Amino acid sequence: MAKHEEMNPFKLAQAQFDQVAEQMGLEPAVREMLRWPLREFRFQLPVRMDDGSIKVFFGFRVQHNDARGPAKGGIRFAANETLDTVRALATWMTWKCAVADIPLGGGKGGVVVDPSMLSTGEKERLCREWIDAIWKNLGPRNDVPAPDVGTTPQMMGWMMDEYSKLRGEYVPGVITGKPVGGGGSLGRTAATGFGVVVTVREAMKHLGIKSVGRTASIQGFGNVAQYAARTFIEMLGGRVICVSCWDRDDRTSYTFSKEEGVDPYFLQSITDQYGTVDKEKAQKAGYVIEDGDVWLTKDVDVLIPAAVEGVITGDNVQQISKQVKILAEGANGPTLLEADKVLKERGIFVIPDFLCNAGGVTCSYFEQVQNDMNYYWPEEEVLAKLDQKMASAFKAVLAMAREKHLYMRDAAYWVAIASVERAMRLRGWL
Ligand code: NAD
């Protein structure tokens, strides 16, 4: 694949799929169906701004596949949102739900907007307009959105309310990631980072590594990274020696290191809502502040990219220390194809993104189940169920990797694609 195509996320999603479809000898009709989304919606969103003018935004919803259950996936509000990004993310959601073995398909939505430029009222009107435009194609049995980049639990609350008004009944299960007390589930904030570490624990068991005292280096200090750091320390008895994050004022990234181990609770207390750590306060507390890319080069047992996509490239992959045994992809798409080849050759055990970070969508599924029952579980129960789901997803992928002598990423694709193909055949689509 040419370099510019690697940068197009949908081309990347299709290339990853094609590679495994070829290995599996997938029938051409199945291949054609799964390379493309089942349905795509693009719509206009006229919103009254605070100054009285009307501004027209563009929105998308893509349902990649719903053979295994209702489409599921977040809504992104981003200035650079494109249909291809939404298509790619919807495709990855299909594989993620299938590999996590939750009865849902893949979807994704978006709006081309920088939400930081909107007032609270404008955001609410945009959220309600998004639902007005697409509500007939959504629903707990059709397609269930959730928050993603640029959207928040509060926005999900407004969207759920708008949908319920249109339907004339309370329908909390139409959307997940709602605030706790407004139909949300306990444990959702911790879920993705917690799930990342469950897969690391299972990988360590498989590799015969004792977890106590093992070290990790994490990129990012937002939602996923914060809870991955806490769980790595509390569940595994490990030490996180650094986290790296983007500094919005300096428009660059920094790594915050402490050889004896960072204190995630202290770092959380000096981190803003966008995941930027306060440099001055960290320095005063004895943290060493280094270049943002240094996290990748640390002598640690586990690397956890949990920030953004495309950070491990053909150019920097060789900088990964020989000590690293596990790469746990907390972020979506952190590793480019060229780097992936090198990781394979070096025998680094990769826990692929759509397995590693499936804790979030699994907890969203639990939220929907609780909404359906109108009965809510305590946090310990949610996390215990999540632990069990993540561990069994990991084991299924590992079993496939062993049986067919596959790289973990290919094995995860194989498990997911086979599961979706089976559902399509059982429903008589093929
Ligand atoms: P977030 O916005 O809460 O945090 C992102 C973090 O990454 C911030 O600390 C930010 O400073 C940092 N960052 C951004 N650019 C960086 C750079 N160039 N170098 C270093 N750090 C950088 O986001 P999040 O919810 O934690 O999501 C992180 C990743 O995990 C994304 O890829 C997201 O798609 C994926 N993911 C998130 C969830 C979830 O439940 N939140 C679920 C599945 C996957």
Short mmCIF file of C-alpha atoms and ligand atoms in Angstrom, two decimals:
data_model
loop_
_atom_site.label_atom_id
_atom_site.label_comp_id
_atom_site.label_asym_id
_atom_site.label_seq_id
_atom_site.Cartn_x
_atom_site.Cartn_y
_atom_site.Cartn_z
CA MET A 1 0.00 0.00 0.00
CA ALA A 2 1.35 3.44 -0.95
CA LYS A 3 2.24 5.82 1.93
CA HIS A 4 -0.64 8.24 1.26
CA GLU A 5 -3.06 5.31 1.29
CA GLU A 6 -1.70 4.16 4.64
CA MET A 7 -2.71 7.57 5.96
CA ASN A 8 -6.31 7.09 4.77
CA PRO A 9 -7.83 5.11 7.63
CA PHE A 10 -10.43 3.38 5.48
CA LYS A 11 -7.77 2.17 3.03
CA LEU A 12 -5.82 0.89 6.03
CA ALA A 13 -8.91 -0.90 7.43
CA GLN A 14 -9.55 -2.49 4.03
CA ALA A 15 -5.89 -3.50 3.58
CA GLN A 16 -5.81 -5.16 7.02
CA PHE A 17 -9.04 -6.98 6.18
CA ASP A 18 -7.85 -8.05 2.70
CA GLN A 19 -4.67 -9.53 4.13
CA VAL A 20 -6.56 -11.84 6.51
CA ALA A 21 -9.41 -12.53 4.02
CA GLU A 22 -6.71 -13.85 1.68
CA GLN A 23 -5.18 -16.07 4.39
CA MET A 24 -8.65 -17.38 5.27
CA GLY A 25 -9.56 -18.02 1.63
CA LEU A 26 -12.79 -16.06 2.19
CA GLU A 27 -15.40 -16.39 -0.57
CA PRO A 28 -15.45 -13.33 -2.92
CA ALA A 29 -19.06 -12.36 -2.03
CA VAL A 30 -18.28 -12.38 1.71
CA ARG A 31 -15.17 -10.33 1.04
CA GLU A 32 -17.07 -7.76 -0.97
CA MET A 33 -19.74 -7.42 1.72
CA LEU A 34 -17.26 -6.97 4.55
CA ARG A 35 -14.88 -4.60 2.72
CA TRP A 36 -17.67 -1.99 2.58
CA PRO A 37 -20.28 -0.70 5.02
CA LEU A 38 -23.85 -1.99 4.67
CA ARG A 39 -25.32 1.51 4.97
CA GLU A 40 -24.04 5.08 4.99
CA PHE A 41 -25.90 8.28 5.84
CA ARG A 42 -24.69 11.82 5.22
CA PHE A 43 -26.94 14.65 6.29
CA GLN A 44 -27.15 18.40 6.83
CA LEU A 45 -27.55 19.83 10.29
CA PRO A 46 -28.85 23.43 10.33
CA VAL A 47 -28.26 24.85 13.81
CA ARG A 48 -29.33 28.21 15.22
CA MET A 49 -26.24 29.86 16.70
CA ASP A 50 -26.28 32.15 19.74
CA ASP A 51 -26.01 35.25 17.52
CA GLY A 52 -29.26 34.31 15.75
CA SER A 53 -27.64 33.10 12.52
CA ILE A 54 -28.10 29.57 11.12
CA LYS A 55 -24.99 27.50 10.53
CA VAL A 56 -25.14 24.29 8.49
CA PHE A 57 -22.96 21.40 9.67
CA PHE A 58 -22.46 18.03 7.97
CA GLY A 59 -23.12 14.80 9.82
CA PHE A 60 -22.50 11.12 9.11
CA ARG A 61 -23.64 7.75 10.35
CA VAL A 62 -22.15 4.58 8.92
CA GLN A 63 -23.43 1.08 9.74
CA HIS A 64 -20.69 -1.28 8.64
CA ASN A 65 -22.31 -4.56 9.63
CA ASP A 66 -25.16 -5.62 11.88
CA ALA A 67 -25.30 -9.38 11.30
CA ARG A 68 -24.36 -10.11 14.94
CA GLY A 69 -26.66 -7.48 16.45
CA PRO A 70 -27.44 -3.74 16.34
CA ALA A 71 -24.68 -1.51 14.97
CA LYS A 72 -22.61 0.03 17.78
CA GLY A 73 -20.12 2.86 17.77
CA GLY A 74 -19.36 6.38 18.88
CA ILE A 75 -20.09 9.81 17.42
CA ARG A 76 -17.08 12.05 16.84
CA PHE A 77 -17.25 15.83 16.69
CA ALA A 78 -14.05 16.79 14.88
CA ALA A 79 -13.05 19.57 12.49
CA ASN A 80 -11.21 17.14 10.21
CA GLU A 81 -13.92 14.45 10.21
CA THR A 82 -14.34 12.66 6.87
CA LEU A 83 -16.60 9.93 5.57
CA ASP A 84 -13.56 7.66 5.17
CA THR A 85 -12.57 8.10 8.82
CA VAL A 86 -16.10 7.22 9.91
CA ARG A 87 -16.16 4.21 7.55
CA ALA A 88 -12.86 2.92 8.94
CA LEU A 89 -13.95 3.34 12.54
CA ALA A 90 -17.29 1.63 11.82
CA THR A 91 -15.43 -1.30 10.24
CA TRP A 92 -13.12 -1.63 13.25
CA MET A 93 -16.18 -1.58 15.55
CA THR A 94 -17.55 -4.64 13.73
CA TRP A 95 -14.32 -6.53 14.44
CA LYS A 96 -14.12 -5.21 18.01
CA CYS A 97 -17.63 -6.34 18.97
CA ALA A 98 -17.09 -9.69 17.28
CA VAL A 99 -13.75 -10.35 18.98
CA ALA A 100 -15.17 -9.30 22.36
CA ASP A 101 -18.08 -11.66 21.61
CA ILE A 102 -20.78 -9.15 22.44
CA PRO A 103 -23.97 -9.39 20.34
CA LEU A 104 -23.48 -6.11 18.46
CA GLY A 105 -22.29 -4.97 15.04
CA GLY A 106 -20.18 -2.03 13.93
CA GLY A 107 -21.18 1.58 13.38
CA LYS A 108 -19.76 5.06 13.76
CA GLY A 109 -20.96 8.63 13.36
CA GLY A 110 -19.57 12.09 13.16
CA VAL A 111 -20.02 15.78 12.62
CA VAL A 112 -17.54 18.09 10.92
CA VAL A 113 -17.15 20.62 13.73
CA ASP A 114 -14.63 21.82 16.29
CA PRO A 115 -16.75 21.49 19.46
CA SER A 116 -14.50 23.85 21.41
CA MET A 117 -15.82 26.67 19.17
CA LEU A 118 -19.44 26.10 20.29
CA SER A 119 -21.26 27.38 23.37
CA THR A 120 -23.09 24.88 25.58
CA GLY A 121 -26.43 25.84 24.02
CA GLU A 122 -25.06 25.46 20.47
CA LYS A 123 -23.67 22.03 21.36
CA GLU A 124 -27.02 20.93 22.74
CA ARG A 125 -28.87 22.13 19.62
CA LEU A 126 -26.36 20.36 17.36
CA CYS A 127 -26.76 17.10 19.33
CA ARG A 128 -30.54 17.29 19.13
CA GLU A 129 -30.39 18.12 15.40
CA TRP A 130 -28.12 15.07 14.81
CA ILE A 131 -30.80 12.84 16.37
CA ASP A 132 -33.63 14.58 14.45
CA ALA A 133 -31.80 13.83 11.20
CA ILE A 134 -31.14 10.13 11.75
CA TRP A 135 -33.42 8.87 14.53
CA LYS A 136 -35.47 6.57 12.31
CA ASN A 137 -32.34 4.55 11.62
CA LEU A 138 -31.27 4.36 15.27
CA GLY A 139 -32.68 2.41 18.22
CA PRO A 140 -31.73 -0.19 20.82
CA ARG A 141 -32.46 -2.91 18.23
CA ASN A 142 -30.97 -1.07 15.18
CA ASP A 143 -28.00 1.11 15.93
CA VAL A 144 -26.70 2.39 19.26
CA PRO A 145 -24.31 5.39 19.30
CA ALA A 146 -21.94 6.41 22.12
CA PRO A 147 -19.45 9.19 22.89
CA ASP A 148 -16.11 9.42 21.12
CA VAL A 149 -13.58 12.14 20.33
CA GLY A 150 -15.19 15.56 20.94
CA THR A 151 -18.42 14.24 22.48
CA THR A 152 -19.26 13.74 26.16
CA PRO A 153 -21.68 11.86 28.47
CA GLN A 154 -23.75 15.07 28.78
CA MET A 155 -24.18 15.16 24.98
CA MET A 156 -25.34 11.52 25.07
CA GLY A 157 -27.90 12.57 27.70
CA TRP A 158 -29.30 15.25 25.36
CA MET A 159 -29.36 12.83 22.44
CA MET A 160 -31.15 10.15 24.47
CA ASP A 161 -33.70 12.77 25.56
CA GLU A 162 -34.33 13.93 21.99
CA TYR A 163 -34.77 10.36 20.75
CA SER A 164 -37.15 9.58 23.65
CA LYS A 165 -39.22 12.68 22.84
CA LEU A 166 -39.52 11.66 19.19
CA ARG A 167 -40.53 8.14 20.18
CA GLY A 168 -42.87 9.33 22.91
CA GLU A 169 -41.35 7.00 25.52
CA TYR A 170 -38.22 6.73 27.65
CA VAL A 171 -35.62 4.82 25.60
CA PRO A 172 -32.30 4.92 27.49
CA GLY A 173 -30.88 1.96 25.54
CA VAL A 174 -30.71 3.99 22.29
CA ILE A 175 -27.35 5.41 23.28
CA THR A 176 -24.59 4.48 25.73
CA GLY A 177 -21.93 6.45 27.58
CA LYS A 178 -24.68 8.41 29.34
CA PRO A 179 -23.90 10.07 32.68
CA VAL A 180 -24.29 7.91 35.80
CA GLY A 181 -27.70 8.81 37.23
CA GLY A 182 -28.97 9.52 33.70
CA GLY A 183 -28.97 5.89 32.55
CA GLY A 184 -25.18 5.42 32.53
CA SER A 185 -23.29 2.44 33.99
CA LEU A 186 -20.87 2.52 36.87
CA GLY A 187 -17.39 1.44 35.78
CA ARG A 188 -17.62 2.97 32.28
CA THR A 189 -14.93 5.59 32.95
CA ALA A 190 -12.43 2.96 34.05
CA ALA A 191 -13.54 0.27 31.60
CA THR A 192 -11.19 0.70 28.65
CA GLY A 193 -7.98 1.17 30.67
CA PHE A 194 -9.02 -1.63 33.03
CA GLY A 195 -9.66 -3.94 30.06
CA VAL A 196 -6.27 -3.07 28.53
CA VAL A 197 -4.56 -4.33 31.69
CA VAL A 198 -6.68 -7.50 31.86
CA THR A 199 -5.29 -8.39 28.42
CA VAL A 200 -1.75 -7.55 29.59
CA ARG A 201 -2.25 -9.85 32.60
CA GLU A 202 -3.39 -12.67 30.31
CA ALA A 203 -0.45 -12.07 27.96
CA MET A 204 1.95 -12.28 30.91
CA LYS A 205 0.39 -15.57 32.00
CA HIS A 206 0.83 -16.91 28.47
CA LEU A 207 4.46 -15.75 28.28
CA GLY A 208 5.24 -17.08 31.76
CA ILE A 209 6.05 -13.61 33.14
CA LYS A 210 5.32 -12.80 36.81
CA SER A 211 3.53 -9.46 36.86
CA VAL A 212 4.76 -8.12 40.22
CA GLY A 213 7.46 -5.50 39.78
CA ARG A 214 7.16 -5.40 35.98
CA THR A 215 7.43 -2.01 34.35
CA ALA A 216 5.35 -0.13 31.80
CA SER A 217 5.68 3.02 29.72
CA ILE A 218 2.44 4.65 28.59
CA GLN A 219 1.72 7.14 25.83
CA GLY A 220 -1.19 9.43 26.69
CA PHE A 221 -2.69 10.48 29.99
CA GLY A 222 -6.35 10.77 29.06
CA ASN A 223 -9.19 8.42 29.91
CA VAL A 224 -7.63 5.15 28.70
CA ALA A 225 -4.09 5.85 29.92
CA GLN A 226 -5.11 7.06 33.40
CA TYR A 227 -7.04 3.89 34.21
CA ALA A 228 -4.51 1.65 32.48
CA ALA A 229 -1.82 3.15 34.75
CA ARG A 230 -3.91 2.71 37.90
CA THR A 231 -4.87 -0.87 37.02
CA PHE A 232 -1.31 -1.84 36.01
CA ILE A 233 -0.18 -0.84 39.49
CA GLU A 234 -3.18 -2.04 41.52
CA MET A 235 -4.11 -5.26 39.73
CA LEU A 236 -0.68 -6.44 38.58
CA GLY A 237 1.62 -4.95 41.23
CA GLY A 238 3.61 -3.31 38.46
CA ARG A 239 5.38 0.03 38.14
CA VAL A 240 4.57 2.65 35.49
CA ILE A 241 7.77 4.57 34.93
CA CYS A 242 6.44 7.24 32.58
CA VAL A 243 3.46 8.72 30.80
CA SER A 244 3.58 10.97 27.78
CA CYS A 245 1.00 13.55 26.77
CA TRP A 246 0.27 16.44 24.45
CA ASP A 247 0.74 19.95 25.81
CA ARG A 248 -1.94 22.17 24.29
CA ASP A 249 -0.17 25.44 25.13
CA ASP A 250 3.26 24.44 23.81
CA ARG A 251 1.75 22.42 20.92
CA THR A 252 4.18 19.58 21.52
CA SER A 253 4.30 16.44 23.65
CA TYR A 254 6.30 15.65 26.80
CA THR A 255 7.18 12.49 28.72
CA PHE A 256 6.85 12.62 32.53
CA SER A 257 9.13 10.03 34.14
CA LYS A 258 9.87 8.72 37.59
CA GLU A 259 12.15 5.70 37.89
CA GLU A 260 10.54 4.51 41.17
CA GLY A 261 7.12 4.72 39.44
CA VAL A 262 4.64 7.49 38.73
CA ASP A 263 1.72 8.15 41.09
CA PRO A 264 -1.32 8.10 38.75
CA TYR A 265 -3.62 9.66 41.36
CA PHE A 266 -1.27 12.62 41.84
CA LEU A 267 -0.83 13.00 38.07
CA GLN A 268 -4.63 12.88 37.59
CA SER A 269 -4.96 15.69 40.12
CA ILE A 270 -2.74 17.92 37.95
CA THR A 271 -4.19 16.88 34.55
CA ASP A 272 -6.88 18.86 32.73
CA GLN A 273 -9.96 17.40 31.03
CA TYR A 274 -8.04 17.05 27.74
CA GLY A 275 -5.29 14.88 29.29
CA THR A 276 -2.59 17.56 29.55
CA VAL A 277 -0.39 17.27 32.65
CA ASP A 278 0.70 20.52 34.37
CA LYS A 279 4.48 20.69 33.75
CA GLU A 280 5.37 23.01 36.62
CA LYS A 281 3.51 21.01 39.26
CA ALA A 282 4.98 17.74 37.93
CA GLN A 283 8.50 19.16 38.00
CA LYS A 284 8.05 20.38 41.60
CA ALA A 285 6.96 16.85 42.56
CA GLY A 286 10.22 15.40 41.20
CA TYR A 287 9.09 14.22 37.76
CA VAL A 288 11.71 14.32 35.00
CA ILE A 289 10.28 15.99 31.90
CA GLU A 290 11.62 14.72 28.60
CA ASP A 291 10.74 14.87 24.92
CA GLY A 292 7.31 13.43 24.07
CA ASP A 293 8.71 10.58 21.96
CA VAL A 294 10.99 9.21 24.71
CA TRP A 295 8.22 6.98 26.13
CA LEU A 296 8.78 4.59 23.21
CA THR A 297 12.48 4.08 23.96
CA LYS A 298 12.28 3.22 27.69
CA ASP A 299 13.69 -0.04 29.07
CA VAL A 300 10.39 -1.51 30.23
CA ASP A 301 8.53 -4.81 29.97
CA VAL A 302 5.29 -3.38 28.55
CA LEU A 303 4.58 -0.50 26.17
CA ILE A 304 1.05 0.90 26.16
CA PRO A 305 0.31 3.42 23.41
CA ALA A 306 -2.96 4.97 24.65
CA ALA A 307 -3.05 8.36 22.94
CA VAL A 308 -3.56 8.65 19.18
CA GLU A 309 -3.23 6.66 15.97
CA GLY A 310 -0.15 6.17 13.79
CA VAL A 311 2.54 6.76 16.46
CA ILE A 312 4.66 3.62 15.95
CA THR A 313 6.09 3.96 12.47
CA GLY A 314 8.69 2.38 10.22
CA ASP A 315 11.03 5.20 11.29
CA ASN A 316 10.83 4.85 15.09
CA VAL A 317 9.99 1.16 15.65
CA GLN A 318 13.69 0.24 15.92
CA GLN A 319 13.97 2.53 18.96
CA ILE A 320 11.88 0.12 21.04
CA SER A 321 14.08 -1.35 23.78
CA LYS A 322 15.15 -5.03 23.67
CA GLN A 323 13.58 -5.42 27.13
CA VAL A 324 10.03 -4.87 25.79
CA LYS A 325 8.04 -8.09 25.70
CA ILE A 326 4.48 -6.84 25.27
CA LEU A 327 2.93 -4.04 23.24
CA ALA A 328 -0.65 -3.41 24.39
CA GLU A 329 -2.48 -1.17 21.91
CA GLY A 330 -4.80 0.89 24.11
CA ALA A 331 -5.26 3.46 21.33
CA ASN A 332 -6.98 2.71 18.04
CA GLY A 333 -4.52 2.13 15.19
CA PRO A 334 -1.27 3.17 16.95
CA THR A 335 0.93 0.93 14.76
CA LEU A 336 1.46 1.51 11.04
CA LEU A 337 1.83 -1.46 8.68
CA GLU A 338 5.61 -1.04 8.21
CA ALA A 339 6.20 -1.01 11.98
CA ASP A 340 3.94 -4.00 12.42
CA LYS A 341 6.23 -6.09 10.21
CA VAL A 342 9.21 -5.21 12.43
CA LEU A 343 7.31 -6.06 15.64
CA LYS A 344 6.43 -9.44 14.11
CA GLU A 345 10.09 -10.11 13.20
CA ARG A 346 11.32 -9.07 16.64
CA GLY A 347 8.83 -11.37 18.36
CA ILE A 348 7.28 -8.63 20.49
CA PHE A 349 3.92 -9.91 21.74
CA VAL A 350 1.32 -7.48 20.33
CA ILE A 351 -2.16 -7.24 21.82
CA PRO A 352 -4.01 -5.67 18.86
CA ASP A 353 -6.14 -2.57 19.40
CA PHE A 354 -9.58 -3.97 18.75
CA LEU A 355 -8.96 -6.73 21.30
CA CYS A 356 -6.93 -4.66 23.79
CA ASN A 357 -9.29 -1.67 24.03
CA ALA A 358 -12.59 -3.58 23.74
CA GLY A 359 -13.33 -2.92 27.44
CA GLY A 360 -15.11 0.34 26.61
CA VAL A 361 -17.61 -1.13 24.19
CA THR A 362 -18.10 -4.18 26.40
CA CYS A 363 -19.09 -1.89 29.26
CA SER A 364 -21.36 0.03 26.87
CA TYR A 365 -23.05 -3.26 26.12
CA PHE A 366 -23.47 -3.81 29.88
CA GLU A 367 -25.00 -0.33 30.09
CA GLN A 368 -27.59 -1.29 27.48
CA VAL A 369 -28.35 -4.55 29.27
CA GLN A 370 -28.89 -2.63 32.53
CA ASN A 371 -31.11 -0.09 30.68
CA ASP A 372 -33.19 -2.96 29.29
CA MET A 373 -33.63 -4.48 32.77
CA ASN A 374 -33.99 -1.08 34.44
CA TYR A 375 -31.74 -2.53 37.16
CA TYR A 376 -28.21 -1.26 37.79
CA TRP A 377 -25.20 -3.24 39.01
CA PRO A 378 -22.61 -2.02 41.53
CA GLU A 379 -19.22 -1.09 40.08
CA GLU A 380 -17.48 -4.25 41.36
CA GLU A 381 -20.01 -6.38 39.51
CA VAL A 382 -19.52 -4.45 36.26
CA LEU A 383 -15.71 -4.77 36.50
CA ALA A 384 -15.89 -8.48 37.42
CA LYS A 385 -18.06 -9.17 34.36
CA LEU A 386 -15.71 -7.04 32.24
CA ASP A 387 -12.67 -8.94 33.49
CA GLN A 388 -14.27 -12.24 32.54
CA LYS A 389 -15.30 -11.01 29.05
CA MET A 390 -11.88 -9.50 28.27
CA ALA A 391 -9.99 -12.57 29.51
CA SER A 392 -12.10 -14.93 27.44
CA ALA A 393 -11.75 -12.73 24.33
CA PHE A 394 -7.97 -12.78 24.81
CA LYS A 395 -7.98 -16.57 25.22
CA ALA A 396 -10.05 -17.07 22.05
CA VAL A 397 -7.59 -14.99 20.01
CA LEU A 398 -4.59 -16.73 21.56
CA ALA A 399 -6.09 -20.15 20.81
CA MET A 400 -6.56 -19.11 17.17
CA ALA A 401 -2.98 -17.78 17.00
CA ARG A 402 -1.66 -21.08 18.32
CA GLU A 403 -3.86 -23.27 16.16
CA LYS A 404 -3.02 -21.50 12.92
CA HIS A 405 0.45 -20.17 13.87
CA LEU A 406 -0.66 -16.59 13.39
CA TYR A 407 0.50 -13.20 14.61
CA MET A 408 -1.92 -11.97 17.30
CA ARG A 409 -3.34 -9.17 15.09
CA ASP A 410 -4.08 -11.62 12.28
CA ALA A 411 -5.56 -14.09 14.79
CA ALA A 412 -7.88 -11.38 16.18
CA TYR A 413 -9.03 -10.53 12.65
CA TRP A 414 -9.52 -14.22 11.91
CA VAL A 415 -11.71 -14.73 15.01
CA ALA A 416 -13.74 -11.60 14.25
CA ILE A 417 -14.23 -12.16 10.53
CA ALA A 418 -15.17 -15.82 11.03
CA SER A 419 -17.75 -14.83 13.64
CA VAL A 420 -19.36 -12.17 11.41
CA GLU A 421 -19.32 -14.51 8.39
CA ARG A 422 -21.01 -17.22 10.48
CA ALA A 423 -23.75 -14.79 11.59
CA MET A 424 -24.35 -13.63 8.00
CA ARG A 425 -24.68 -17.25 6.83
CA LEU A 426 -26.96 -18.18 9.76
CA ARG A 427 -29.22 -15.29 8.84
CA GLY A 428 -29.25 -16.42 5.22
CA TRP A 429 -27.52 -13.35 3.80
CA LEU A 430 -25.14 -15.55 1.79
P1 NAD B 1 -8.32 11.35 25.64
O1 NAD B 1 -8.65 12.47 24.73
O2 NAD B 1 -8.98 11.26 26.98
O3 NAD B 1 -6.73 11.33 25.92
C1 NAD B 1 -5.80 11.37 24.89
C2 NAD B 1 -4.43 11.53 25.50
O4 NAD B 1 -3.46 11.46 24.47
C3 NAD B 1 -4.22 12.89 26.18
O5 NAD B 1 -3.45 12.72 27.35
C4 NAD B 1 -3.42 13.67 25.15
O6 NAD B 1 -2.59 14.65 25.74
C5 NAD B 1 -2.58 12.56 24.58
N1 NAD B 1 -2.01 12.87 23.27
C6 NAD B 1 -2.63 13.37 22.19
N2 NAD B 1 -1.76 13.51 21.18
C7 NAD B 1 -0.57 13.08 21.66
C8 NAD B 1 0.73 12.97 21.12
N3 NAD B 1 0.97 13.32 19.87
N4 NAD B 1 1.73 12.49 21.90
C9 NAD B 1 1.49 12.13 23.18
N5 NAD B 1 0.28 12.20 23.74
C10 NAD B 1 -0.73 12.66 22.99
O7 NAD B 1 -8.58 10.04 24.78
P2 NAD B 1 -8.88 8.57 25.30
O8 NAD B 1 -10.34 8.41 25.45
O9 NAD B 1 -7.97 8.22 26.41
O10 NAD B 1 -8.49 7.72 24.00
C11 NAD B 1 -7.14 7.41 23.70
C12 NAD B 1 -7.12 6.41 22.56
O11 NAD B 1 -7.85 5.24 22.93
C13 NAD B 1 -7.76 6.88 21.24
O12 NAD B 1 -7.07 6.26 20.18
C14 NAD B 1 -9.16 6.32 21.34
O13 NAD B 1 -9.76 6.16 20.05
C15 NAD B 1 -8.87 4.97 21.97
N6 NAD B 1 -10.02 4.36 22.64
C16 NAD B 1 -10.66 5.00 23.66
C17 NAD B 1 -11.71 4.39 24.31
C18 NAD B 1 -12.40 5.02 25.48
O14 NAD B 1 -13.28 4.36 26.07
N7 NAD B 1 -12.04 6.22 25.88
C19 NAD B 1 -12.15 3.10 23.90
C20 NAD B 1 -11.47 2.47 22.85
C21 NAD B 1 -10.41 3.11 22.24
#
